[in-house]
Short mmCIF file of C-alpha atoms and ligand atoms in Angstrom, two decimals:
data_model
loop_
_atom_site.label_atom_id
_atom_site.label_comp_id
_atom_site.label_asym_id
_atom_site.label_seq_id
_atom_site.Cartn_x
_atom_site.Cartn_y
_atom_site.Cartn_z
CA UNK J 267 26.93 -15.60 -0.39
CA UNK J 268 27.54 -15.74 3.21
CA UNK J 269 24.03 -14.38 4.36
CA UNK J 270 22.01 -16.66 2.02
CA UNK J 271 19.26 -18.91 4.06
CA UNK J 272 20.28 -22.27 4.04
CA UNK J 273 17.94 -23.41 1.57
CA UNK J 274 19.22 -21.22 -1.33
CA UNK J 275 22.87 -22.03 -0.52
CA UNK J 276 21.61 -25.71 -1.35
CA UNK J 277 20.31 -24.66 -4.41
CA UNK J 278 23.25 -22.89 -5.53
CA UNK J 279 25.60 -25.69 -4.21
CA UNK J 280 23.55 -28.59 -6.46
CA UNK J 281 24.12 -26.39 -9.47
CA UNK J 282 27.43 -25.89 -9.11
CA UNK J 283 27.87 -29.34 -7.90
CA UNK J 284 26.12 -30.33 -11.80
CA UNK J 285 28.56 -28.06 -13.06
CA UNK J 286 26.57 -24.89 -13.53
CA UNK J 287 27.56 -21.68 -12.42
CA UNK J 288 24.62 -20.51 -10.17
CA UNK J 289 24.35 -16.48 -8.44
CA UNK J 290 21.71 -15.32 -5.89
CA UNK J 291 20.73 -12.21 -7.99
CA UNK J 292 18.45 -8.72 -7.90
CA UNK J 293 16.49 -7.90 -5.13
CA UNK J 294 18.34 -10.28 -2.52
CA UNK J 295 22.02 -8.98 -3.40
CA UNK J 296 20.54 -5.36 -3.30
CA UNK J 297 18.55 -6.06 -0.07
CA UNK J 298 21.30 -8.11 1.51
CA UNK J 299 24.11 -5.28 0.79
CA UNK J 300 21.93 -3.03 2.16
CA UNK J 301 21.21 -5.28 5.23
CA UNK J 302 17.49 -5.68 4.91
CA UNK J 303 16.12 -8.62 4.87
CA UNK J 304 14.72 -9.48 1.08
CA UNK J 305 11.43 -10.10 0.30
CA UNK J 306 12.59 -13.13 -2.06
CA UNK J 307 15.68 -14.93 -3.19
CA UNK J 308 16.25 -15.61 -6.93
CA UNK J 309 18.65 -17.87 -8.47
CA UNK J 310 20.19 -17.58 -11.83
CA UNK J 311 22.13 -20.26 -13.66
CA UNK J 312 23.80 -21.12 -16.77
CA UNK J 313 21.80 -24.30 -17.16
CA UNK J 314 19.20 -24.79 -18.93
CA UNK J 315 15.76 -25.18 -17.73
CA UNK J 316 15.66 -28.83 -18.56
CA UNK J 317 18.99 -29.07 -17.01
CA UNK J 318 17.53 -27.17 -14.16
CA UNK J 319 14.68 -29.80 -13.69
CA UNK J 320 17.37 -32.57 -14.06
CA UNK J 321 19.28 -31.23 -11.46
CA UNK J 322 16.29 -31.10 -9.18
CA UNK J 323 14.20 -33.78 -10.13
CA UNK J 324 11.38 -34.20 -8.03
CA UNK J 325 11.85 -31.24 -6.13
CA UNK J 326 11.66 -29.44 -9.51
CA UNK J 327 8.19 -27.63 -11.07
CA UNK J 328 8.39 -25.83 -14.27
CA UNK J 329 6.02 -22.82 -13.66
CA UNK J 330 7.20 -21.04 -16.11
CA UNK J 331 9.56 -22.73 -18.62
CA UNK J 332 8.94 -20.25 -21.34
CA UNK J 333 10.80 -17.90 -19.74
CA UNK J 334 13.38 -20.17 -18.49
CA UNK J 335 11.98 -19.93 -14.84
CA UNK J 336 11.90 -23.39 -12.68
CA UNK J 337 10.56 -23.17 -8.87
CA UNK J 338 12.75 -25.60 -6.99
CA UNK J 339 11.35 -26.78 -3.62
CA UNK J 340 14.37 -26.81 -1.15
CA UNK J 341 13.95 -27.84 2.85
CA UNK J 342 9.94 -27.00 2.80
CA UNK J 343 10.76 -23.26 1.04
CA UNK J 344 10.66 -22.48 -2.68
CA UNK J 345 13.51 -20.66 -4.77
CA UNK J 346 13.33 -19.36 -8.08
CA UNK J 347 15.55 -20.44 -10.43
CA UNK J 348 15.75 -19.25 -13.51
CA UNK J 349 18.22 -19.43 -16.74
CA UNK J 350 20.69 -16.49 -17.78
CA UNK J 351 18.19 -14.80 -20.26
CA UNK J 352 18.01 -12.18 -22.90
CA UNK J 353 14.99 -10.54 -23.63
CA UNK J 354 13.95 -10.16 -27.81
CA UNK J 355 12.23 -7.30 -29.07
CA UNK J 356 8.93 -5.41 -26.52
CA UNK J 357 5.79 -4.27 -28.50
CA UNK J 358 3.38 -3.62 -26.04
CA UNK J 359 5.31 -1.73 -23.51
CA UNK J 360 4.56 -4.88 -21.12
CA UNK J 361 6.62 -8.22 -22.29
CA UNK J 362 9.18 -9.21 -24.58
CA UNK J 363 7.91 -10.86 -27.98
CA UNK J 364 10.22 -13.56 -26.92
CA UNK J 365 13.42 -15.00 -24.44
CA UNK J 366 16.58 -16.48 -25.50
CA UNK J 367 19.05 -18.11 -23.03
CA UNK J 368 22.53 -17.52 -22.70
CA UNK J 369 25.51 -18.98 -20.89
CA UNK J 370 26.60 -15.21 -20.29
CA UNK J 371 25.38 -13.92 -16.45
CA UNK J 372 26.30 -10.07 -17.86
CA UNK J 373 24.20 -10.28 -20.36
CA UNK J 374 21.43 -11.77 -17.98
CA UNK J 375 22.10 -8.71 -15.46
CA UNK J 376 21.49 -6.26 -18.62
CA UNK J 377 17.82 -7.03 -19.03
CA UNK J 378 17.38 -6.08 -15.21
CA UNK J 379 15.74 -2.68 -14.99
CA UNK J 380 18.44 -0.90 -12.56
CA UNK J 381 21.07 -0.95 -11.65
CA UNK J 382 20.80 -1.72 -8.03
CA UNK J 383 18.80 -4.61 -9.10
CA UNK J 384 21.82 -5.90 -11.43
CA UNK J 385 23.87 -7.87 -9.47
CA UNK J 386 24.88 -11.13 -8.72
CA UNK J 387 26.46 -12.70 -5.60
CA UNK J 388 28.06 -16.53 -5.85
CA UNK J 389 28.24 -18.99 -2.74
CA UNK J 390 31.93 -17.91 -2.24
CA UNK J 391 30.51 -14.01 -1.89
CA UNK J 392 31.74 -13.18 -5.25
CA UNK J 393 30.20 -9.90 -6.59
CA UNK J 394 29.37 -9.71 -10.30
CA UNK J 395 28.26 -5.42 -11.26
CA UNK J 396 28.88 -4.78 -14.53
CA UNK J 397 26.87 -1.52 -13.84
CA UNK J 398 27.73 0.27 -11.03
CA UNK J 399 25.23 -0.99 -9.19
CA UNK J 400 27.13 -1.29 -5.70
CA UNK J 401 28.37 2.57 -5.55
CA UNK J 402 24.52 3.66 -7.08
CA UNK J 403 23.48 1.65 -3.88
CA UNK J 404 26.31 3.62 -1.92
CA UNK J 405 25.02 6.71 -2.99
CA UNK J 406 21.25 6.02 -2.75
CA UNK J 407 20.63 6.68 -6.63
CA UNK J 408 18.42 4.69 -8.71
CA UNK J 409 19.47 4.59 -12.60
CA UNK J 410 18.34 2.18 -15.23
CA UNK J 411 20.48 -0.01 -16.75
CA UNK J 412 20.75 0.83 -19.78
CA UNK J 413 18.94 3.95 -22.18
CA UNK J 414 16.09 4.63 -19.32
CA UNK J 415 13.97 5.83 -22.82
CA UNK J 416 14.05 2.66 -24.23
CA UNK J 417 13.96 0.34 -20.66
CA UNK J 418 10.44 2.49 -19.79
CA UNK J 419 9.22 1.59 -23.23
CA UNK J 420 10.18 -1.82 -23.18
CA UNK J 421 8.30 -2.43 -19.94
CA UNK J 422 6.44 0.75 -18.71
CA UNK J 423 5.68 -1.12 -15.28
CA UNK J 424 9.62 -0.44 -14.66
CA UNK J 425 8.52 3.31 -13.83
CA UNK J 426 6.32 2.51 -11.11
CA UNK J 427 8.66 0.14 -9.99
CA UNK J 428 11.44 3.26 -9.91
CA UNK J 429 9.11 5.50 -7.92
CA UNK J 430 8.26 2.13 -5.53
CA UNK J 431 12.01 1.66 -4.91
CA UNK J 432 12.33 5.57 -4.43
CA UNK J 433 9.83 5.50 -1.53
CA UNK J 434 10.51 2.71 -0.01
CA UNK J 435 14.31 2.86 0.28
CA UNK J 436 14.18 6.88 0.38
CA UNK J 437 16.98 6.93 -2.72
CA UNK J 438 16.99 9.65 -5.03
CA UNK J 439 16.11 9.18 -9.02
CA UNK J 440 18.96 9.65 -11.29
CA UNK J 441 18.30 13.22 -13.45
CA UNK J 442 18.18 11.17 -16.91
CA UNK J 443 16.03 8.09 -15.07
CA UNK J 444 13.63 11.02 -13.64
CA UNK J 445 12.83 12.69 -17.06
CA UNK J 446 12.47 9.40 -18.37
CA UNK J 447 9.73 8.78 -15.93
CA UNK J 448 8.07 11.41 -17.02
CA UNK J 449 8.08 11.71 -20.40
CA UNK J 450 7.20 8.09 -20.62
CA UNK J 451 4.74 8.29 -17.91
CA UNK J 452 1.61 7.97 -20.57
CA UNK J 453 3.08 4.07 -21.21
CA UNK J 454 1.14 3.25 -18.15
CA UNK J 455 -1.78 2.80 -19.51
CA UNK J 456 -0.95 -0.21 -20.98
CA UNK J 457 -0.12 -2.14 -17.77
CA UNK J 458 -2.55 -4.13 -16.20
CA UNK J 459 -4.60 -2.62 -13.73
CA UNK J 460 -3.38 -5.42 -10.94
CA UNK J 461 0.60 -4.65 -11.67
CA UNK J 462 -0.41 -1.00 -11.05
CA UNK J 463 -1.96 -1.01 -8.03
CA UNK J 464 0.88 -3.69 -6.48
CA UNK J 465 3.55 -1.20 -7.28
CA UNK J 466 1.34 1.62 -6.16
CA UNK J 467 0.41 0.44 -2.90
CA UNK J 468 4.23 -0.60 -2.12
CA UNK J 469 4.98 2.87 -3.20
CA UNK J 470 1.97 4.39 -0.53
CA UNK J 471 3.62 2.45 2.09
CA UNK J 472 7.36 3.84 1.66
CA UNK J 473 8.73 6.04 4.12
CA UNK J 474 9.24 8.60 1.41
CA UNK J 475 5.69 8.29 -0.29
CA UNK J 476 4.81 11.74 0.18
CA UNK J 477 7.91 13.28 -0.87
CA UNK J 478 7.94 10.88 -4.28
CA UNK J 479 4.43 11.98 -4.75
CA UNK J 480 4.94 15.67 -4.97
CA UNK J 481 7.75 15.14 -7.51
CA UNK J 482 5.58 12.58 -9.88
CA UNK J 483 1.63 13.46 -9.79
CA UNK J 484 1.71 13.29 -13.37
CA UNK J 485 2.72 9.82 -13.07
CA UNK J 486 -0.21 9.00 -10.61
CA UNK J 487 -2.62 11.07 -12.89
CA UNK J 488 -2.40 8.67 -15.39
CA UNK J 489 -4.27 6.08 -13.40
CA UNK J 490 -5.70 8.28 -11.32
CA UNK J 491 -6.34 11.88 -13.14
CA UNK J 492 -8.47 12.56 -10.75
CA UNK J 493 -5.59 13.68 -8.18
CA UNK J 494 -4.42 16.08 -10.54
CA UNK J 495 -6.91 19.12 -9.79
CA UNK J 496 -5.26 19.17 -6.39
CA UNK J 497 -2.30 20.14 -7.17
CA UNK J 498 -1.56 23.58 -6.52
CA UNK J 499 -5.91 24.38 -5.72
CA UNK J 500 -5.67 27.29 -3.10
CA UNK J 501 -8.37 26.46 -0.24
CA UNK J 502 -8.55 30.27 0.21
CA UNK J 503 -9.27 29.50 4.01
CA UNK J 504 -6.95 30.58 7.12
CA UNK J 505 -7.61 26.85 8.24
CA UNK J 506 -5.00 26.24 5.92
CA UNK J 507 -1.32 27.13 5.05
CA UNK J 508 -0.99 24.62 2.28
CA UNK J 509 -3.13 24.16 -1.27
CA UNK J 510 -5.02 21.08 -1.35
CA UNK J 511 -2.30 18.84 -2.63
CA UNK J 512 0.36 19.70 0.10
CA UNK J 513 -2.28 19.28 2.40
CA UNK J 514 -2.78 15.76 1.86
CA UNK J 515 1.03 15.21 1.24
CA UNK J 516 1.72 16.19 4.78
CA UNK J 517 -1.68 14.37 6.11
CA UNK J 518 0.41 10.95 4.19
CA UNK J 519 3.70 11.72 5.25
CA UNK J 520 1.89 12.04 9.05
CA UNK J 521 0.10 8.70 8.69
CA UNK J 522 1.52 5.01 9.78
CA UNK J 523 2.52 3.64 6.22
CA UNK J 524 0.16 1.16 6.37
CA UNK J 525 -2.04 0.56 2.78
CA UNK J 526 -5.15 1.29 4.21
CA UNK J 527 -4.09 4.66 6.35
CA UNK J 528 -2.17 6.12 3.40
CA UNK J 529 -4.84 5.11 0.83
CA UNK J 530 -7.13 7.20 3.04
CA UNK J 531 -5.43 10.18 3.67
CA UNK J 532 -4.12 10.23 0.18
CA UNK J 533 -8.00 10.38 -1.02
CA UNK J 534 -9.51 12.18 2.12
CA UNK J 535 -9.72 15.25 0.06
CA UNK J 536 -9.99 14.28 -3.51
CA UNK J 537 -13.55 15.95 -4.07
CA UNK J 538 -12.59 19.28 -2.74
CA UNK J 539 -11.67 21.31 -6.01
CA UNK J 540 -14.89 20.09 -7.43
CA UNK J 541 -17.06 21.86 -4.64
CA UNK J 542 -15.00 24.77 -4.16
CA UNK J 543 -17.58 28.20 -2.90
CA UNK J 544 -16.02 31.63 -2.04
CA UNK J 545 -18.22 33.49 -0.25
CA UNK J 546 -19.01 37.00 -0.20
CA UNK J 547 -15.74 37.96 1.82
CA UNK J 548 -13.45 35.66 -0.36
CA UNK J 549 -13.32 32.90 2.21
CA UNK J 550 -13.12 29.40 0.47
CA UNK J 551 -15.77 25.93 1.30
CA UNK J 552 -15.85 22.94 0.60
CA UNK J 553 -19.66 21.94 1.35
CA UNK J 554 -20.61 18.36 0.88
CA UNK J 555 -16.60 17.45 0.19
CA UNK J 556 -16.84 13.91 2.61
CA UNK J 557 -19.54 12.56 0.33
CA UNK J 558 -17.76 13.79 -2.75
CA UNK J 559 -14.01 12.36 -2.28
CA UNK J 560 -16.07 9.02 -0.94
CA UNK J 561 -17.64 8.83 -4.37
CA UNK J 562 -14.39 9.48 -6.23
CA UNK J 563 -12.26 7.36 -3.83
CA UNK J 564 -14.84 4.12 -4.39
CA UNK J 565 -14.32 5.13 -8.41
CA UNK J 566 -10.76 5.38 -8.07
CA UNK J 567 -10.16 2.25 -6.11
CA UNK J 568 -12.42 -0.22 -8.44
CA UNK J 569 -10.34 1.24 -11.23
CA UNK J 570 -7.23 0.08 -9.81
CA UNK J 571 -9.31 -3.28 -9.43
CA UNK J 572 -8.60 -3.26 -5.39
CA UNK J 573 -9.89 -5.67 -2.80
CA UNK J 574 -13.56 -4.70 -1.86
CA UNK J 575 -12.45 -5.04 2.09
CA UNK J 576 -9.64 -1.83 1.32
CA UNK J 577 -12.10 -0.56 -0.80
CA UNK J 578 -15.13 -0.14 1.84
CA UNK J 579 -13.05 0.45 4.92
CA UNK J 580 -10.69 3.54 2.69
CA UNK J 581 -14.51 4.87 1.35
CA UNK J 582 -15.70 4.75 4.64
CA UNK J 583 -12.75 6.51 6.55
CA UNK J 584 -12.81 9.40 3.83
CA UNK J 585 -16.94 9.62 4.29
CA UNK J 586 -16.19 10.34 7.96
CA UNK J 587 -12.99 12.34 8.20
CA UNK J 588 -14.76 15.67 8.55
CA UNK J 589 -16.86 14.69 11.21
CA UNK J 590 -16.73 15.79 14.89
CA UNK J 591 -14.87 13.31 16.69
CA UNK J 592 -17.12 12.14 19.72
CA UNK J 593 -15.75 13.45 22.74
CA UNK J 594 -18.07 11.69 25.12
CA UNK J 595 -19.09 8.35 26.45
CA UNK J 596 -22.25 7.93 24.47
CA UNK J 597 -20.73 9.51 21.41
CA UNK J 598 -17.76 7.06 21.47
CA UNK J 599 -19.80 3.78 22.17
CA UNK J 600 -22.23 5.45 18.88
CA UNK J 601 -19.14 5.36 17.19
CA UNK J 602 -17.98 1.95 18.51
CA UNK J 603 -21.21 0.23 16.95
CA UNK J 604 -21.05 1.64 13.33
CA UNK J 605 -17.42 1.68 12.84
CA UNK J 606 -15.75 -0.54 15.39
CA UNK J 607 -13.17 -0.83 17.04
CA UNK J 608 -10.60 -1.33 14.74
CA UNK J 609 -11.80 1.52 12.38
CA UNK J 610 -12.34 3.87 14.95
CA UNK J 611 -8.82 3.89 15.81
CA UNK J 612 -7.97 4.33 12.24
CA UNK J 613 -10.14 7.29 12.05
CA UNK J 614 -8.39 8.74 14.93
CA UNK J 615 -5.44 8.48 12.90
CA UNK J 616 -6.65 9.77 9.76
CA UNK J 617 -7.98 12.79 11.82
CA UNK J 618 -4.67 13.18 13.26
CA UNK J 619 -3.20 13.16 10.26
CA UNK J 620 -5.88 16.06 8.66
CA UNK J 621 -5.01 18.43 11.51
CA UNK J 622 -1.28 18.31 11.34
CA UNK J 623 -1.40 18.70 8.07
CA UNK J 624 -3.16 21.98 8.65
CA UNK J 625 -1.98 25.48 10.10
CA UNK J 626 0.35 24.89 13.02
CA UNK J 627 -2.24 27.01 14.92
CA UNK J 628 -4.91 25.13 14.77
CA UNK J 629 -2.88 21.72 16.05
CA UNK J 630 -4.31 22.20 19.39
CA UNK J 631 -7.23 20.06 18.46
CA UNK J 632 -4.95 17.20 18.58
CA UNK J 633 -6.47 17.81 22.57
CA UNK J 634 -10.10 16.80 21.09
CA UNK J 635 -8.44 13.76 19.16
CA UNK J 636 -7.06 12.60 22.63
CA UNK J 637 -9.83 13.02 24.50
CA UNK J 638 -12.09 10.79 22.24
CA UNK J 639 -8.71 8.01 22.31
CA UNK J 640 -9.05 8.07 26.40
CA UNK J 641 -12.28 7.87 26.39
CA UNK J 642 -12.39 4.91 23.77
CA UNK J 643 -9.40 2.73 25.88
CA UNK J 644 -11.15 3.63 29.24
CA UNK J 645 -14.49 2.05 27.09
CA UNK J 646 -12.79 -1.06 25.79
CA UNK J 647 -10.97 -1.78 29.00
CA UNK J 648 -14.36 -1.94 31.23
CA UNK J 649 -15.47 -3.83 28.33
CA UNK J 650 -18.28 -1.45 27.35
CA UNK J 651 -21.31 -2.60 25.33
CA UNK J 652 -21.56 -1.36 21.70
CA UNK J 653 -22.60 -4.49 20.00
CA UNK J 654 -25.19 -7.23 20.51
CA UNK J 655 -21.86 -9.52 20.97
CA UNK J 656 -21.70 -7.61 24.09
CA UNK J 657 -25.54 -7.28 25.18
CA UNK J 658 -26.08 -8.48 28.80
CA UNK J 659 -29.12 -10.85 26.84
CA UNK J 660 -29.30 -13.06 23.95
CA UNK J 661 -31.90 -14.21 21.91
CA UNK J 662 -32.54 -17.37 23.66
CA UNK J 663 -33.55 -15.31 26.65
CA UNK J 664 -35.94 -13.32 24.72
CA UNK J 665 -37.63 -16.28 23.14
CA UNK J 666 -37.73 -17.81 26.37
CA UNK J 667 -39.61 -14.92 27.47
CA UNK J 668 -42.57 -15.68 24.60
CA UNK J 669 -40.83 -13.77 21.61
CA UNK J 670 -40.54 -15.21 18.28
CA UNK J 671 -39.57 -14.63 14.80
CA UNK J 672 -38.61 -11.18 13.76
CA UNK J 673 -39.39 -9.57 17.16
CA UNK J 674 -36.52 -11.07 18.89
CA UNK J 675 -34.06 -9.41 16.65
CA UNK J 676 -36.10 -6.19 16.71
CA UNK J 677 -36.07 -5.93 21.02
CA UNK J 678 -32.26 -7.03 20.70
CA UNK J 679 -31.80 -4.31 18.80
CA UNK J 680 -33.81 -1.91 20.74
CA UNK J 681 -32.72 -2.50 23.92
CA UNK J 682 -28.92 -2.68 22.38
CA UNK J 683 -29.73 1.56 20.91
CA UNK J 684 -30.99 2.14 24.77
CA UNK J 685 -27.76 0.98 26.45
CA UNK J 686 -25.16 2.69 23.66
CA UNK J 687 -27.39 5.72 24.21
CA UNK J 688 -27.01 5.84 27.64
CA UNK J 689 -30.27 4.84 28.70
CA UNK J 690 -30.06 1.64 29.79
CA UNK J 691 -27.24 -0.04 32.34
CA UNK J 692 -25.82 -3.00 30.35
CA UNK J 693 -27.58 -5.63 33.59
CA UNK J 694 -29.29 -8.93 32.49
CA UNK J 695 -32.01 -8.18 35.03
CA UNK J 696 -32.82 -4.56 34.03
CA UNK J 697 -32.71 -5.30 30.34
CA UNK J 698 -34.99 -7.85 30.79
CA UNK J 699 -37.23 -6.10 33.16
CA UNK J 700 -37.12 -3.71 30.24
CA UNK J 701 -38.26 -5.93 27.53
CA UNK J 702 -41.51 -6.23 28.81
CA UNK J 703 -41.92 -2.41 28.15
CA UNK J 704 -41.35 -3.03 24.57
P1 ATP T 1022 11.10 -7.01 -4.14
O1 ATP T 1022 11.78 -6.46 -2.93
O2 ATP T 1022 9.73 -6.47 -4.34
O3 ATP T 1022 11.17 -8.48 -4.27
P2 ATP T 1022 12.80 -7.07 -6.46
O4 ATP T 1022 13.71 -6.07 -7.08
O5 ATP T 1022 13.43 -8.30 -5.92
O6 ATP T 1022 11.96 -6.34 -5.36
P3 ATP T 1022 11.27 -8.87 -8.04
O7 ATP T 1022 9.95 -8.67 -8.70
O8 ATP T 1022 11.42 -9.90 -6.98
O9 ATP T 1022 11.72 -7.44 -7.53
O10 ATP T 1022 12.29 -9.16 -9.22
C1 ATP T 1022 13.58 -9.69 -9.01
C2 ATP T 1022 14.58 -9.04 -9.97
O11 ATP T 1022 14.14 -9.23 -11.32
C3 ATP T 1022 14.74 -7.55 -9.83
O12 ATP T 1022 15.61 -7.19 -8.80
C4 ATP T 1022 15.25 -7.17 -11.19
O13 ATP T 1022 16.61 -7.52 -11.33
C5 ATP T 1022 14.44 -8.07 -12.10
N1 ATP T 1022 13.17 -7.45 -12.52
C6 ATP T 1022 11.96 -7.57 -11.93
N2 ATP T 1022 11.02 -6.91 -12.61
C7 ATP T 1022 11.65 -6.36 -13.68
C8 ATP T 1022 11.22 -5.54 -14.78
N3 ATP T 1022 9.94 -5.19 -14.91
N4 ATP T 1022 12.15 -5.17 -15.68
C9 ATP T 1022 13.44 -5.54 -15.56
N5 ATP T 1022 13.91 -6.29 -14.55
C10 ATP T 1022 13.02 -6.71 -13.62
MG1 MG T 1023 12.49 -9.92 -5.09
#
């Protein structure tokens, strides 16, 4: 395994040395082949784990022995290792009953879940794919290993973990893997909330997210059901070319694939079927839509038992897509105090996003969305004043000036309004001169 890091080539070299055979296997070999760099390396050996700890001694911590799975500590990094391993009989679509080890690697590569992910690479390079896996990989196809029936009801996490792989590599799902997928797809709802939303948000951040998305909403509706009205809802409104699910396909094919950006524009519209209006010429609205896909998003995104930092900053960027995007000094520093800098930008983005993703002849607005971007780099870079950080006085100025208590934090606050309004220069002298006003 020419391309392994040093400190996995050690591990594999003191198993052999012990008389093991040891493989770099999975993700690695598939990531190496395809020369990206892996997220993790895992070992698998023939020896036992108590072998495995023998071999390592101090450097070795059984974290999780009952599935044959040592974490050896090699040059300050930690590697995997775990024993050749058959997996007994699944009942809860989540875990086998039980593990057996073998000495056999194929039969440890046949538990893997495709078969992309089933192979093994030696320290001499040495490929072992009793599956196919290296032409699948040629070919950009994902296929299970295996019945794809029966490896989704083992372990129904594996289909998330299909459509994850399918977005972020941007290969294609083998036609028997696909129906699988979705005839299995209710098997979900047996996986921990966590597992879902780890797989999910790797999916959301793929460079093919949107385009796996359109082919699996059922899949996503059985977390989150609440995407499913959007598919195919006309917005009966020349503002759009696209239903309300297409919409917000192109709006997250359009945005960075960052968690955060796609989370938002996948969910910037998820209230609009429930406030659909015609009115009297036919023309579809949407009233009240911001506060509604806020609601649903905040819903959505405890469900899936996400952080409360992604949570508030996705609720808030959906709660404010829809609004006008300042286009002015005053507007942009108003901004710049609620949101932030960092948020504002992302709103930028998701607005970006929105408009693209409507009719081509209404992209000109992109214009507005620049203006308010020049206005808010020209702010930042004569370091502008939208927060108290920023105020030209402190509160040890004020209560040098006779206030106390509550009243210092209420004039800070006042005279901070005044100068992100416009009203005030941001001067030490004038703001204080101004304080006696108060
Ligand atoms: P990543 O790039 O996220 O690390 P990975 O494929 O390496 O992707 P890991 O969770 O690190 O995923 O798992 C390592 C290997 O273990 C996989 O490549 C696969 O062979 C096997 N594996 C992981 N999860 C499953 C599963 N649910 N069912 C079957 N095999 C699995
Ligand atoms: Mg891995």
């Amino acid at each position: 395994m020419a391309k392994a890091p040093k400190y996995v080539w050690a591990v594999l070299e003191a198993l052999e040395a012990a008389g093991y055979e040891a493989w770099c296997v999975g993700g690695c070999v598939r990531d190496t082949l395809l020369g990206r760099e892996p997220e993790d390396w895992d070992v698998t050996t023939s020896a036992l784990p108590e072998e495995i700890m023998a071999v390592f001694g101090p450097h070795a911590f059984p974290t999780g022995l009952k599935h044959g799975t040592v974490t050896v500590r090699s040059q300050h990094q930690s590697v995997e290792v775990t024993t050749y391993r058959v997996d007994g009989t699944y009942h809860d679509h989540r875990r086998p009953d039980s593990v057996a080890f073998t000495r056999s690697l194929e039969e440890d590569l046949a538990r893997r879940d495709l078969t992309v992910n089933a192979m093994a690479m030696d320290l001499r390079g040495t490929l072992r794919d009793p599956f196919g896996g290296q032409a699948d990989l040629k070919a950009g196809i994902l296929r299970c290993v295996g019945d794809p029936d029966r490896r989704f009801q083992e372990d129904a996490l594996r289909i998330l973990r299909v459509l994850r792989f399918a977005a972020v590599l941007g290969f294609s799902i083998e036609p028997g893997t696909a129906t699988a997928i979705h005839q299995n797809r209710e098997l979900l709802r047996d996986i921990a909330a966590e597992r879902v939303q780890v797989e999910f948000f790797k999916l959301l951040q793929g460079k093919d997210a949107a385009a796996v998305l359109r082919e699996y909403p059922d899949v996503v509706g059985v977390f989150w059901p609440e995407v499913l009205p959007m598919v195919g809802f006309d917005q009966k409104n020349f503002h759009h070319c696209y239903d309300v699910w297409e919409h917000t396909l192109h709006a997250v094919d359009w945005i960075p694939g960052d968690p955060v950006l796609r989370c938002a524009a996948l969910l910037h519209d998820i209230g609009k079927p429930n406030c659909f209006t015609a009115d009297e010429k036919g023309l579809g609205h949407f009233y009240g839509h911001p506060a509604i896909s806020r609601d649903l998003a905040d819903g959505m995104l405890r469900r899936l038992k996400c952080s409360n930092e992604l949570r508030e900053t996705v609720t808030r960027l959906v709660e404010w897509h829809d609004r006008d995007i300042p286009r002015t000094d005053r507007g942009v520093r108003k901004a710049l105090n609620v949101l932030g800098e960092e948020d504002l930008r992302r709103l930028i983005l998701v607005k970006r996003a929105d408009n693209f993703a409507q009719a081509p002849q209404f992209w000109d607005r992109q214009a507005e969305i620049d203006k308010a971007e020049d206005i808010l780099d020209r702010l930042l870079a004569e370091d502008a004043c939208f927060s108290l950080k920023q105020l030209a006085v402190n509160g040890k100025d004020l209560t040098e000036m006779g206030l106390s208590g509550p009243a210092v934090g209420r004039a800070l606050n006042t005279l901070l309004e005044r100068v992100v309004d416009g009203g005030l220069p941001n001067e030490r002298a004038v703001l204080l001169e101004a304080v006696k006003d108060l």
